[in-house]
Amino acid sequence: MKNIAIYRKTIGTLFVLLSCLSTSVFAQTPIKAAISAKAELQDILSDFSSFQATFSQLITDAEGEELQRSSGNISLLTPNKIRWETSEPDESLLIADGETVWNIDPFVEQVTVMDQKALTDSNPLMLLVSDDNSQWERVSVSKNKSTFTVVSTDPEASISQLDLVFVSGSLRSLTSYDRQEQTSLLVFTDVKQNQEINDNTFGFSVPDTYIIDDQRTK
């Protein structure tokens, strides 16, 4: 099976997407600006329902050395559903159906099954697709031009900071920083937002020939 630590980091960087961007400029005190940035981001996310795109991902360590580079396609559907298909450097498929994460390696015919909640608790990325308002109480938000920066106030959060960059109202890149000082940069192209996605996109039936590594809490 491929490096599970890398996949866990990838899972953390996936629960993401916004729909449109207001270009208003704030001229308040730093505290008021931070509150307004959070309110604006909440407003943007309230309009979001789905996202599809081609992605490229680069993960680097604290020294900036490359750990992994990949590319493929992503589909997101609120609340909490994702399909992540990697074509390079190897084919793989990751599906989160809202309760369970299925990490599928077709080359070795193996699937690792994990509880989605265990992987996403205390993760600021979840506020981007979750309908749980308490997520917002665990982050601070600031804005600089077309970039929102989301910082976790939870010392147990796996992701400490997100930078979200927009072009013409669409999310085009997302950078996440974790507690191990690793950085993940996701760049999106061919973006489609708020278009209908068949719910079957986020289902998976395990073939009879596959080995199952079930890591869910019994």
Coordinates of C-alpha atoms in Angstrom, one line a residue:
M1 CA 0.0 0.0 0.0
K2 CA 1.2 3.5 -0.7
N3 CA 2.4 5.8 2.1
I4 CA -0.6 6.2 4.4
A5 CA 0.9 9.3 6.1
I6 CA 0.9 11.1 2.7
Y7 CA -2.7 10.0 2.0
R8 CA -3.8 11.2 5.5
K9 CA -2.3 14.6 4.7
T10 CA -4.0 14.6 1.3
I11 CA -7.3 13.8 2.9
G12 CA -6.8 16.8 5.2
T13 CA -6.2 19.1 2.2
L14 CA -9.3 17.9 0.3
F15 CA -12.4 19.1 2.1
V16 CA -12.4 22.4 0.4
L17 CA -14.2 24.8 -2.0
L18 CA -15.8 28.1 -2.4
S19 CA -18.1 29.6 -5.0
C20 CA -17.6 33.3 -5.5
L21 CA -15.6 36.3 -4.2
S22 CA -16.6 39.7 -3.1
T23 CA -13.9 42.3 -3.9
S24 CA -14.9 44.8 -1.2
V25 CA -12.0 46.4 0.7
F26 CA -12.1 46.7 4.5
A27 CA -10.9 49.9 6.2
Q28 CA -11.5 49.0 9.8
T29 CA -9.2 48.3 12.8
P30 CA -7.4 44.9 12.7
I31 CA -9.9 43.3 15.0
K32 CA -12.9 44.5 13.0
A33 CA -11.2 43.5 9.7
A34 CA -10.7 40.0 11.0
I35 CA -14.3 39.7 12.0
S36 CA -15.4 41.0 8.6
A37 CA -13.1 38.6 6.8
K38 CA -14.6 35.7 8.6
A39 CA -18.2 36.9 7.9
E40 CA -17.4 37.3 4.3
L41 CA -15.9 33.9 4.0
Q42 CA -18.9 32.4 5.7
D43 CA -21.2 34.2 3.3
I44 CA -19.2 32.9 0.3
L45 CA -19.4 29.3 1.6
S46 CA -23.1 29.6 2.2
D47 CA -23.6 29.7 -1.6
F48 CA -21.4 26.7 -2.3
S49 CA -22.8 23.3 -3.2
S50 CA -20.3 21.5 -5.5
F51 CA -16.9 21.7 -7.1
Q52 CA -15.1 19.8 -9.9
A53 CA -11.6 20.5 -11.2
T54 CA -8.3 19.2 -12.5
F55 CA -5.6 19.5 -9.8
S56 CA -1.9 19.5 -9.4
Q57 CA -0.4 19.0 -5.9
L58 CA 3.0 19.6 -4.5
I59 CA 3.9 18.6 -0.9
T60 CA 7.2 19.9 0.6
D61 CA 8.9 19.6 4.0
A62 CA 10.1 22.3 6.4
E63 CA 13.2 22.9 4.3
G64 CA 11.2 23.3 1.1
E65 CA 12.3 19.9 -0.3
E66 CA 9.8 18.1 -2.5
L67 CA 8.1 15.1 -0.9
Q68 CA 5.5 14.3 -3.5
R69 CA 4.0 15.7 -6.7
S70 CA 0.8 14.4 -8.1
S71 CA -2.1 15.4 -10.5
G72 CA -5.6 14.2 -11.3
N73 CA -9.3 15.2 -10.9
I74 CA -11.4 16.2 -7.9
S75 CA -15.1 16.3 -7.2
L76 CA -16.7 17.8 -4.1
L77 CA -20.3 17.8 -2.9
T78 CA -21.6 19.4 0.3
P79 CA -21.8 18.2 2.9
N80 CA -18.6 16.4 3.4
K81 CA -18.3 14.3 0.1
I82 CA -15.3 14.0 -2.1
R83 CA -13.8 12.0 -4.9
W84 CA -10.1 12.4 -5.5
E85 CA -8.7 10.5 -8.6
T86 CA -4.9 10.6 -9.1
S87 CA -3.5 9.9 -12.5
E88 CA 0.2 10.8 -11.9
P89 CA 2.6 9.5 -10.7
D90 CA 0.3 6.5 -10.1
E91 CA -3.4 5.8 -10.5
S92 CA -5.3 5.8 -7.2
L93 CA -8.8 6.7 -6.0
L94 CA -9.9 8.2 -2.7
I95 CA -13.6 8.6 -1.8
A96 CA -15.2 10.2 1.2
D97 CA -18.9 9.6 1.4
G98 CA -19.6 11.7 4.6
E99 CA -19.0 8.8 7.0
T100 CA -16.3 6.6 5.6
V101 CA -13.0 7.2 3.6
W102 CA -12.1 4.6 1.0
N103 CA -8.5 4.7 -0.1
I104 CA -8.2 2.5 -3.2
D105 CA -5.0 1.2 -4.8
P106 CA -6.0 -0.6 -8.0
F107 CA -2.4 -1.7 -8.8
V108 CA -2.2 -4.0 -5.7
E109 CA -6.0 -4.4 -5.6
Q110 CA -6.3 -3.2 -2.0
V111 CA -8.6 -0.7 -0.2
T112 CA -8.0 0.9 3.2
V113 CA -11.2 1.9 5.0
M114 CA -11.2 4.6 7.6
D115 CA -13.7 6.6 9.7
Q116 CA -14.0 10.0 8.1
K117 CA -14.8 11.8 11.4
A118 CA -11.6 10.5 13.0
L119 CA -9.6 12.0 10.2
T120 CA -11.3 15.4 10.1
D121 CA -12.0 16.3 13.7
S122 CA -10.3 19.5 14.7
N123 CA -9.4 20.2 11.1
P124 CA -10.1 23.8 10.0
L125 CA -10.6 22.6 6.4
M126 CA -13.9 21.1 7.5
L127 CA -15.5 24.5 7.9
L128 CA -15.3 24.8 4.2
V129 CA -17.8 22.0 3.5
S130 CA -19.3 21.2 6.9
D131 CA -22.7 22.5 8.1
D132 CA -21.4 22.5 11.7
N133 CA -21.2 26.2 12.8
S134 CA -19.0 25.3 15.8
Q135 CA -16.1 24.9 13.3
W136 CA -16.0 28.7 12.9
E137 CA -15.3 29.2 16.6
R138 CA -12.0 27.3 16.2
V139 CA -10.4 29.6 13.6
S140 CA -9.5 33.2 12.8
V141 CA -9.8 34.6 9.3
S142 CA -8.0 37.4 7.6
K143 CA -8.0 38.7 4.0
N144 CA -5.4 40.3 1.7
K145 CA -6.7 41.2 -1.8
S146 CA -7.9 37.9 -3.3
T147 CA -6.5 35.6 -0.5
F148 CA -8.2 34.4 2.6
T149 CA -6.0 33.1 5.4
V150 CA -7.6 30.7 7.9
V151 CA -5.6 30.0 11.1
S152 CA -6.7 27.3 13.6
T153 CA -6.9 28.3 17.2
D154 CA -7.0 24.6 18.3
P155 CA -3.5 23.3 19.3
E156 CA -4.7 19.7 18.4
A157 CA -5.7 20.6 14.8
S158 CA -3.7 18.7 12.2
I159 CA -3.8 21.7 9.8
S160 CA -2.6 24.9 11.3
Q161 CA -3.2 27.3 8.4
L162 CA -4.9 27.6 5.0
D163 CA -4.3 30.2 2.3
L164 CA -7.1 30.3 -0.3
V165 CA -6.5 32.2 -3.6
F166 CA -9.1 33.4 -6.0
V167 CA -9.1 34.4 -9.7
S168 CA -12.2 36.0 -11.2
G169 CA -14.4 34.7 -8.4
S170 CA -13.2 31.0 -8.5
L171 CA -10.9 29.2 -6.2
R172 CA -7.6 28.5 -8.1
S173 CA -5.2 27.5 -5.4
L174 CA -5.1 26.3 -1.8
T175 CA -2.0 26.0 0.4
S176 CA -2.2 24.2 3.7
Y177 CA 0.4 24.1 6.5
D178 CA 0.5 21.3 9.1
R179 CA 1.9 20.9 12.5
Q180 CA 4.9 19.0 11.1
E181 CA 5.8 22.0 9.1
Q182 CA 4.9 20.4 5.8
T183 CA 3.2 22.4 3.1
S184 CA 0.7 21.2 0.5
L185 CA 0.0 23.4 -2.5
L186 CA -3.1 22.5 -4.6
V187 CA -3.6 24.3 -8.0
F188 CA -7.0 24.0 -9.7
T189 CA -7.8 24.3 -13.4
D190 CA -10.9 23.5 -15.5
V191 CA -13.0 24.6 -12.5
K192 CA -16.8 23.9 -12.5
Q193 CA -18.7 25.2 -9.5
N194 CA -22.2 24.6 -8.3
Q195 CA -23.1 22.1 -11.1
E196 CA -25.0 18.9 -10.5
I197 CA -23.0 15.9 -9.5
N198 CA -24.5 12.4 -9.4
D199 CA -24.4 11.1 -5.8
N200 CA -23.2 7.8 -7.1
T201 CA -19.9 9.5 -7.8
F202 CA -19.2 9.2 -4.0
G203 CA -20.0 5.5 -3.7
F204 CA -17.7 2.5 -3.9
S205 CA -18.3 -1.2 -4.1
V206 CA -15.3 -3.3 -3.2
P207 CA -14.5 -5.9 -5.9
D208 CA -14.3 -9.5 -4.7
T209 CA -10.6 -9.8 -5.6
Y210 CA -9.5 -6.8 -3.4
I211 CA -7.8 -7.0 0.0
I212 CA -9.6 -4.9 2.6
D213 CA -7.7 -3.1 5.4
D214 CA -10.5 -1.9 7.7
Q215 CA -9.2 0.6 10.2
R216 CA -12.6 1.9 11.3
T217 CA -13.5 1.9 15.0
K218 CA -15.4 -1.2 15.8

